[in-house]
Short mmCIF file of C-alpha atoms in Angstrom, two decimals:
data_model
loop_
_atom_site.label_atom_id
_atom_site.label_comp_id
_atom_site.label_asym_id
_atom_site.label_seq_id
_atom_site.Cartn_x
_atom_site.Cartn_y
_atom_site.Cartn_z
CA MET A 1 4.81 8.91 4.84
CA LYS A 2 2.26 7.36 6.17
CA LYS A 3 2.64 4.31 8.58
CA ASN A 4 0.14 1.71 9.61
CA LEU A 5 0.30 -1.93 11.14
CA GLU A 6 -1.30 -4.50 8.55
CA LEU A 7 -2.78 -7.65 9.12
CA LYS A 8 -4.22 -10.21 6.36
CA VAL A 9 -6.05 -13.60 6.78
CA GLU A 10 -7.81 -15.71 4.47
CA LEU A 11 -11.35 -16.45 4.96
CA GLU A 12 -14.04 -19.11 3.81
CA ASP A 13 -16.89 -16.60 4.05
CA PHE A 14 -17.62 -13.70 5.85
CA SER A 15 -20.01 -15.03 8.18
CA ASP A 16 -17.87 -14.97 11.44
CA ILE A 17 -16.32 -11.90 10.90
CA LEU A 18 -19.52 -10.60 10.63
CA ARG A 19 -21.18 -11.91 13.49
CA ASN A 20 -18.32 -10.87 15.53
CA ILE A 21 -17.72 -7.00 14.32
CA VAL A 22 -21.06 -6.03 15.19
CA SER A 23 -19.30 -5.69 18.97
CA LEU A 24 -17.03 -2.80 17.43
CA ASP A 25 -18.17 0.40 17.06
CA VAL A 26 -17.70 0.32 13.62
CA LYS A 27 -19.28 2.36 10.73
CA GLU A 28 -19.71 0.76 7.15
CA ALA A 29 -17.66 3.14 4.53
CA GLY A 30 -19.18 1.41 1.85
CA ILE A 31 -18.10 -0.62 -1.39
CA LEU A 32 -14.92 -0.56 -3.50
CA TYR A 33 -14.33 -1.97 -6.68
CA GLN A 34 -10.60 -1.76 -6.86
CA VAL A 35 -8.19 -3.28 -9.71
CA ASP A 36 -4.47 -2.84 -8.93
CA LYS A 37 -1.76 -2.87 -11.13
CA TYR A 38 1.55 -4.33 -9.37
CA PHE A 39 4.87 -2.78 -11.12
CA LEU A 40 7.97 -4.98 -10.76
CA ILE A 41 10.41 -2.97 -8.81
CA GLY A 42 12.36 -4.86 -6.42
CA LYS A 43 11.43 -5.38 -2.99
CA LYS A 44 9.21 -2.16 -2.25
CA ARG A 45 6.28 -1.98 -3.76
CA LEU A 46 4.10 0.27 -6.50
CA LYS A 47 0.84 -0.44 -7.81
CA LEU A 48 -1.53 1.52 -9.64
CA ARG A 49 -5.00 1.48 -8.34
CA ASP A 50 -8.78 2.28 -10.24
CA VAL A 51 -11.24 2.46 -7.40
CA ASN A 52 -14.96 4.04 -7.85
CA GLY A 53 -14.11 6.00 -10.60
CA GLY A 54 -10.83 7.13 -9.06
CA SER A 55 -7.30 6.91 -9.21
CA GLN A 56 -4.16 6.49 -6.86
CA LEU A 57 -0.61 5.40 -6.99
CA ILE A 58 0.73 3.42 -3.82
CA TYR A 59 4.22 3.20 -3.19
CA TYR A 60 5.04 1.48 0.17
CA SER A 61 7.21 -1.01 1.83
CA ARG A 62 6.27 -3.81 4.48
CA PRO A 63 8.26 -6.97 5.56
CA ASP A 64 6.79 -10.34 4.34
CA THR A 65 5.26 -11.98 7.57
CA GLN A 66 2.39 -13.47 8.92
CA GLU A 67 2.34 -11.32 12.14
CA PRO A 68 0.86 -8.24 12.01
CA LYS A 69 3.75 -5.95 10.21
CA LEU A 70 4.50 -2.11 9.88
CA SER A 71 4.43 -0.79 6.63
CA GLN A 72 5.50 2.42 5.21
CA TYR A 73 3.66 4.15 2.40
CA TYR A 74 2.68 7.17 0.31
CA VAL A 75 -0.50 7.71 -1.86
CA PHE A 76 -1.08 9.94 -4.75
CA LYS A 77 -4.59 10.75 -5.92
CA PHE A 78 -5.37 11.84 -9.49
CA THR A 79 -8.09 12.09 -12.28
CA ASN A 80 -8.51 8.84 -14.85
CA LYS A 81 -7.14 11.28 -17.31
CA GLN A 82 -3.94 11.70 -15.70
CA ARG A 83 -3.56 7.91 -14.78
CA ILE A 84 -3.50 6.97 -18.27
CA VAL A 85 -0.23 9.45 -18.82
CA ILE A 86 1.19 8.26 -15.53
CA GLU A 87 0.34 4.02 -16.73
CA LYS A 88 2.17 4.97 -19.80
CA ILE A 89 5.30 6.22 -18.22
CA LEU A 90 5.30 3.71 -15.68
CA SER A 91 4.88 1.16 -18.23
CA ILE A 92 7.92 2.41 -20.29
CA PHE A 93 10.36 1.99 -16.69
CA PHE A 94 8.86 -1.38 -15.08
CA THR A 95 7.10 -4.21 -15.94
CA ILE A 96 3.60 -4.95 -15.08
CA LYS A 97 4.15 -7.87 -12.30
CA ALA A 98 0.04 -8.65 -11.63
CA VAL A 99 -3.40 -7.36 -11.94
CA VAL A 100 -5.25 -7.98 -9.19
CA SER A 101 -9.59 -7.43 -8.66
CA LYS A 102 -11.25 -7.23 -5.73
CA LYS A 103 -14.76 -5.89 -4.52
CA ARG A 104 -13.31 -4.68 -0.81
CA THR A 105 -16.38 -4.02 2.09
CA LEU A 106 -14.92 -1.14 3.98
CA TYR A 107 -15.52 -1.00 7.97
CA LEU A 108 -14.06 2.10 10.23
CA TYR A 109 -13.13 1.47 13.98
CA ARG A 110 -11.21 4.52 15.15
CA HIS A 111 -7.86 4.01 13.68
CA THR A 112 -8.14 0.69 12.17
CA ARG A 113 -9.71 0.02 8.60
CA ILE A 114 -11.32 -3.71 8.33
CA HIS A 115 -11.21 -4.73 4.85
CA LEU A 116 -13.38 -7.58 3.45
CA ASP A 117 -11.96 -8.67 0.20
CA LYS A 118 -13.76 -10.77 -2.51
CA VAL A 119 -10.53 -11.30 -4.63
CA GLU A 120 -10.68 -12.33 -8.20
CA ASN A 121 -9.42 -15.50 -8.80
CA LEU A 122 -8.20 -15.94 -5.04
CA GLY A 123 -10.77 -16.05 -2.61
CA ASN A 124 -11.96 -14.08 0.73
CA PHE A 125 -9.89 -12.32 2.76
CA LEU A 126 -9.85 -9.82 5.73
CA GLU A 127 -7.09 -7.00 5.63
CA LEU A 128 -6.46 -5.09 8.77
CA GLU A 129 -5.08 -1.72 8.54
CA THR A 130 -4.54 0.56 11.95
CA VAL A 131 -3.23 3.81 10.87
CA PHE A 132 -0.86 5.52 12.78
CA ASN A 133 -1.90 9.34 13.18
CA ARG A 134 0.83 11.88 14.00
CA LYS A 135 -1.64 14.23 16.05
CA ASP A 136 -2.08 11.82 18.28
CA PRO A 137 1.72 10.40 19.41
CA GLN A 138 0.65 9.08 22.62
CA TYR A 139 -2.25 6.53 21.72
CA ASP A 140 -1.44 2.92 21.82
CA PHE A 141 -1.88 2.46 18.45
CA TYR A 142 -0.54 -1.42 18.80
CA HIS A 143 -3.08 -2.31 21.81
CA GLU A 144 -6.25 -1.22 18.99
CA HIS A 145 -4.27 -3.60 16.27
CA ASN A 146 -4.67 -6.54 18.93
CA ALA A 147 -7.89 -5.35 20.19
CA VAL A 148 -9.45 -5.74 16.90
CA ILE A 149 -7.92 -8.98 16.03
CA ASP A 150 -9.05 -10.35 19.32
CA THR A 151 -12.36 -8.88 19.05
CA LEU A 152 -12.60 -10.66 15.60
CA GLY A 153 -11.09 -13.70 16.59
CA LEU A 154 -8.33 -13.57 13.65
CA SER A 155 -5.66 -15.93 15.16
CA ARG A 156 -7.84 -18.89 14.27
CA TYR A 157 -7.40 -18.19 10.51
CA LYS A 158 -4.64 -18.67 8.08
CA LYS A 159 -2.45 -15.37 8.42
CA ILE A 160 -0.94 -14.59 4.97
CA LYS A 161 2.63 -12.68 4.75
CA SER A 162 2.45 -11.65 0.96
CA SER A 163 0.44 -9.19 -1.06
CA TYR A 164 -2.23 -10.19 -3.29
CA SER A 165 0.17 -9.45 -6.38
CA ASP A 166 2.44 -12.08 -4.97
CA LEU A 167 -0.71 -14.80 -4.01
CA VAL A 168 -1.87 -14.40 -7.90
CA LEU A 169 1.58 -15.24 -9.27
CA GLU A 170 1.71 -18.61 -7.29
#
């Protein structure tokens, strides 16, 4: 199981963020086209993700709060052929709760992933994920997460407590 700290904010556009992001030593890691199918499984979350020709099954648990939150997750990667079988099996046991399509521009800063998301039918968002690294247990991941929040000026934006699937259903 992996852990990260997450924060999501809603944006009108990305211009302010892009101006501030240059003050971090970030690496642009590319553009991801993602389609997530969320399955109804209770309080925990399960989504099947198609991303740039690959597939992932992501199981995670995190609270719905507006402040940075601790998330625990597993990611299973597989081929598109395997995805077809996995999706059929999941559809037998679980209802598809929502489908979310997005274009994600990914930036990397130390242990933090900065996602600039254009989400179909929802708008623009920034998701921040600071990934805990077991090989570096003394590192202050909370400090890094808060430093990125401060550098990007995220406190002035509307914080979002729920997942994109919940927003689609509202």
